[in-house]
């Protein structure tokens, strides 16, 4: 018969269990102690923010590069991330102590070296040439750090920044006084507010854009890129953004202190610029739409030279929109303080120039007039029998822009076989356009650039963007809005960023201090390695990290 179990352990059994438990806890404690000591001995705390970024986003410089056919996120370890280092070594003298640049005087806080008002006075005032880009000589360059205003604050995040900016960041009230009746900008305590008004749309850019949309289709993806000449604080471009139209706004630095600086502080694409004697710094056929709202550009002068330049940068079928003088002069001539005869002659001259450019006037309604560039030059070539001037330009590169004089001739469009064919090929609608192969590449007109290279560039930056998204707050929270890409190549980085609340400047135009939230570089040092003198006594590496 089995022995009945009473359910109570014997004293010697309890003692045995206590000893085993004590032994397990002791061994476990020793293991934890040695693990902590080992981790402490092999871990170095980053001493500054640069080390934090280096730790988080560095990878082996011998990793496969674009074009190797091996760059695949699945092939990288979980600890690998994007490489912000250059992929070559330059011999430098690392034994020389670092030179620390001193701070500049506070008077340089808003300096724009190539548009310096003092230097500009030395140049010809004809055609406003003195307002053009005039950069300092090497001996005039500042070798100090530009200071921010004393009470500078982190700018408002996008999209709030479209409507607000801190007064302490741009302490200039001139525009709020001079343009008070046009609702450009208002001072509200310690901040500026931008109601969205402009010279010819004091009731707001939104309503003004709606009026344009009733005349030409702004939605649907056919219009993606626009240029605003004489932009003020860029409210037209700011309000086009929600319609998926990206506008490059520009204005000169003149008595309207800081108008472009205000635009940039708002997070709106803008640059300092002027239509004068040089071509605009864009290639031919760059924009779907051009706009002038009371921009004070003398379109009727110099044999239509400035409209010829607009024609150069407009795509086939692109639009030119004009509001303000002389449009609707019969109603506004008294307020403009000009005679009826003067305004009528100005508009008649503009109409005549547009006909000679082969533009078609679509409509003039209330305060707006809109012309359209032809989709090809078949009929335009025939019209030259009637209109002798301006002639079609001779053999020249129409995409050359930097420091290139404007020419009083019509930039030729690529040849077509029929009158309904778009010269150079039709572009895809937005957003498909961002990643599609443009006609310039598919036609083989760009030497060395193929459709396959464009696709590789697009895929490369799509892959890399998966790592950029891991950087806290970089893409989604509105803190980083204005981005500079120092080596754009085919624009793959900007295309990959297009779905995020940022805009990317692909060219280093003249600008104000503190313009960009993020400066991005890929392969920059490979481009410039032979343009600077470096001490080659000892090898070293050049590292490039993201700046904010």
mmCIF file with all atom_site columns, N, CA, C and O in Angstrom, residues 43-56:
data_model
loop_
_atom_site.group_PDB
_atom_site.id
_atom_site.type_symbol
_atom_site.label_atom_id
_atom_site.label_alt_id
_atom_site.label_comp_id
_atom_site.label_asym_id
_atom_site.label_entity_id
_atom_site.label_seq_id
_atom_site.pdbx_PDB_ins_code
_atom_site.Cartn_x
_atom_site.Cartn_y
_atom_site.Cartn_z
_atom_site.occupancy
_atom_site.B_iso_or_equiv
_atom_site.pdbx_formal_charge
_atom_site.auth_seq_id
_atom_site.auth_comp_id
_atom_site.auth_asym_id
_atom_site.auth_atom_id
_atom_site.pdbx_PDB_model_num
ATOM 1  N N  . UNK A 1 43 ? 32.787 51.499 -23.390 1.00 0.00 ? 43 UNK A N  1
ATOM 2  C CA . UNK A 1 43 ? 31.875 52.529 -23.899 1.00 0.00 ? 43 UNK A CA 1
ATOM 3  C C  . UNK A 1 43 ? 32.427 53.907 -23.593 1.00 0.00 ? 43 UNK A C  1
ATOM 4  O O  . UNK A 1 43 ? 32.817 54.190 -22.471 1.00 0.00 ? 43 UNK A O  1
ATOM 5  N N  . UNK A 1 44 ? 32.440 54.784 -24.666 1.00 0.00 ? 44 UNK A N  1
ATOM 6  C CA . UNK A 1 44 ? 32.866 56.169 -24.497 1.00 0.00 ? 44 UNK A CA 1
ATOM 7  C C  . UNK A 1 44 ? 31.684 57.083 -24.766 1.00 0.00 ? 44 UNK A C  1
ATOM 8  O O  . UNK A 1 44 ? 31.052 56.988 -25.809 1.00 0.00 ? 44 UNK A O  1
ATOM 9  N N  . UNK A 1 45 ? 31.383 57.939 -23.836 1.00 0.00 ? 45 UNK A N  1
ATOM 10 C CA . UNK A 1 45 ? 30.258 58.871 -24.015 1.00 0.00 ? 45 UNK A CA 1
ATOM 11 C C  . UNK A 1 45 ? 30.628 59.950 -25.016 1.00 0.00 ? 45 UNK A C  1
ATOM 12 O O  . UNK A 1 45 ? 31.687 60.554 -24.905 1.00 0.00 ? 45 UNK A O  1
ATOM 13 N N  . UNK A 1 46 ? 29.795 60.185 -26.061 1.00 0.00 ? 46 UNK A N  1
ATOM 14 C CA . UNK A 1 46 ? 30.096 61.264 -27.003 1.00 0.00 ? 46 UNK A CA 1
ATOM 15 C C  . UNK A 1 46 ? 30.257 62.586 -26.272 1.00 0.00 ? 46 UNK A C  1
ATOM 16 O O  . UNK A 1 46 ? 29.463 62.914 -25.397 1.00 0.00 ? 46 UNK A O  1
ATOM 17 N N  . UNK A 1 47 ? 31.278 63.317 -26.663 1.00 0.00 ? 47 UNK A N  1
ATOM 18 C CA . UNK A 1 47 ? 31.541 64.567 -25.959 1.00 0.00 ? 47 UNK A CA 1
ATOM 19 C C  . UNK A 1 47 ? 30.804 65.736 -26.568 1.00 0.00 ? 47 UNK A C  1
ATOM 20 O O  . UNK A 1 47 ? 30.751 66.801 -26.000 1.00 0.00 ? 47 UNK A O  1
ATOM 21 N N  . UNK A 1 48 ? 30.253 65.597 -27.768 1.00 0.00 ? 48 UNK A N  1
ATOM 22 C CA . UNK A 1 48 ? 29.498 66.695 -28.364 1.00 0.00 ? 48 UNK A CA 1
ATOM 23 C C  . UNK A 1 48 ? 28.487 66.142 -29.358 1.00 0.00 ? 48 UNK A C  1
ATOM 24 O O  . UNK A 1 48 ? 28.458 64.956 -29.658 1.00 0.00 ? 48 UNK A O  1
ATOM 25 N N  . UNK A 1 49 ? 27.677 67.052 -29.879 1.00 0.00 ? 49 UNK A N  1
ATOM 26 C CA . UNK A 1 49 ? 26.611 66.635 -30.771 1.00 0.00 ? 49 UNK A CA 1
ATOM 27 C C  . UNK A 1 49 ? 27.138 66.031 -32.057 1.00 0.00 ? 49 UNK A C  1
ATOM 28 O O  . UNK A 1 49 ? 26.516 65.153 -32.636 1.00 0.00 ? 49 UNK A O  1
ATOM 29 N N  . UNK A 1 50 ? 28.306 66.485 -32.532 1.00 0.00 ? 50 UNK A N  1
ATOM 30 C CA . UNK A 1 50 ? 28.862 65.931 -33.754 1.00 0.00 ? 50 UNK A CA 1
ATOM 31 C C  . UNK A 1 50 ? 29.142 64.453 -33.597 1.00 0.00 ? 50 UNK A C  1
ATOM 32 O O  . UNK A 1 50 ? 28.933 63.656 -34.500 1.00 0.00 ? 50 UNK A O  1
ATOM 33 N N  . UNK A 1 51 ? 29.656 64.055 -32.391 1.00 0.00 ? 51 UNK A N  1
ATOM 34 C CA . UNK A 1 51 ? 29.928 62.652 -32.166 1.00 0.00 ? 51 UNK A CA 1
ATOM 35 C C  . UNK A 1 51 ? 28.642 61.838 -32.145 1.00 0.00 ? 51 UNK A C  1
ATOM 36 O O  . UNK A 1 51 ? 28.599 60.701 -32.584 1.00 0.00 ? 51 UNK A O  1
ATOM 37 N N  . UNK A 1 52 ? 27.579 62.446 -31.626 1.00 0.00 ? 52 UNK A N  1
ATOM 38 C CA . UNK A 1 52 ? 26.303 61.743 -31.620 1.00 0.00 ? 52 UNK A CA 1
ATOM 39 C C  . UNK A 1 52 ? 25.873 61.438 -33.040 1.00 0.00 ? 52 UNK A C  1
ATOM 40 O O  . UNK A 1 52 ? 25.489 60.318 -33.369 1.00 0.00 ? 52 UNK A O  1
ATOM 41 N N  . UNK A 1 53 ? 25.962 62.428 -33.917 1.00 0.00 ? 53 UNK A N  1
ATOM 42 C CA . UNK A 1 53 ? 25.573 62.216 -35.306 1.00 0.00 ? 53 UNK A CA 1
ATOM 43 C C  . UNK A 1 53 ? 26.490 61.203 -35.973 1.00 0.00 ? 53 UNK A C  1
ATOM 44 O O  . UNK A 1 53 ? 26.060 60.354 -36.731 1.00 0.00 ? 53 UNK A O  1
ATOM 45 N N  . UNK A 1 54 ? 27.818 61.296 -35.693 1.00 0.00 ? 54 UNK A N  1
ATOM 46 C CA . UNK A 1 54 ? 28.753 60.364 -36.300 1.00 0.00 ? 54 UNK A CA 1
ATOM 47 C C  . UNK A 1 54 ? 28.435 58.937 -35.874 1.00 0.00 ? 54 UNK A C  1
ATOM 48 O O  . UNK A 1 54 ? 28.454 58.009 -36.682 1.00 0.00 ? 54 UNK A O  1
ATOM 49 N N  . UNK A 1 55 ? 28.121 58.742 -34.595 1.00 0.00 ? 55 UNK A N  1
ATOM 50 C CA . UNK A 1 55 ? 27.813 57.414 -34.093 1.00 0.00 ? 55 UNK A CA 1
ATOM 51 C C  . UNK A 1 55 ? 26.553 56.869 -34.744 1.00 0.00 ? 55 UNK A C  1
ATOM 52 O O  . UNK A 1 55 ? 26.484 55.699 -35.094 1.00 0.00 ? 55 UNK A O  1
ATOM 53 N N  . UNK A 1 56 ? 25.587 57.728 -34.956 1.00 0.00 ? 56 UNK A N  1
ATOM 54 C CA . UNK A 1 56 ? 24.292 57.255 -35.445 1.00 0.00 ? 56 UNK A CA 1
ATOM 55 C C  . UNK A 1 56 ? 24.254 57.064 -36.946 1.00 0.00 ? 56 UNK A C  1
ATOM 56 O O  . UNK A 1 56 ? 23.477 56.270 -37.445 1.00 0.00 ? 56 UNK A O  1
#
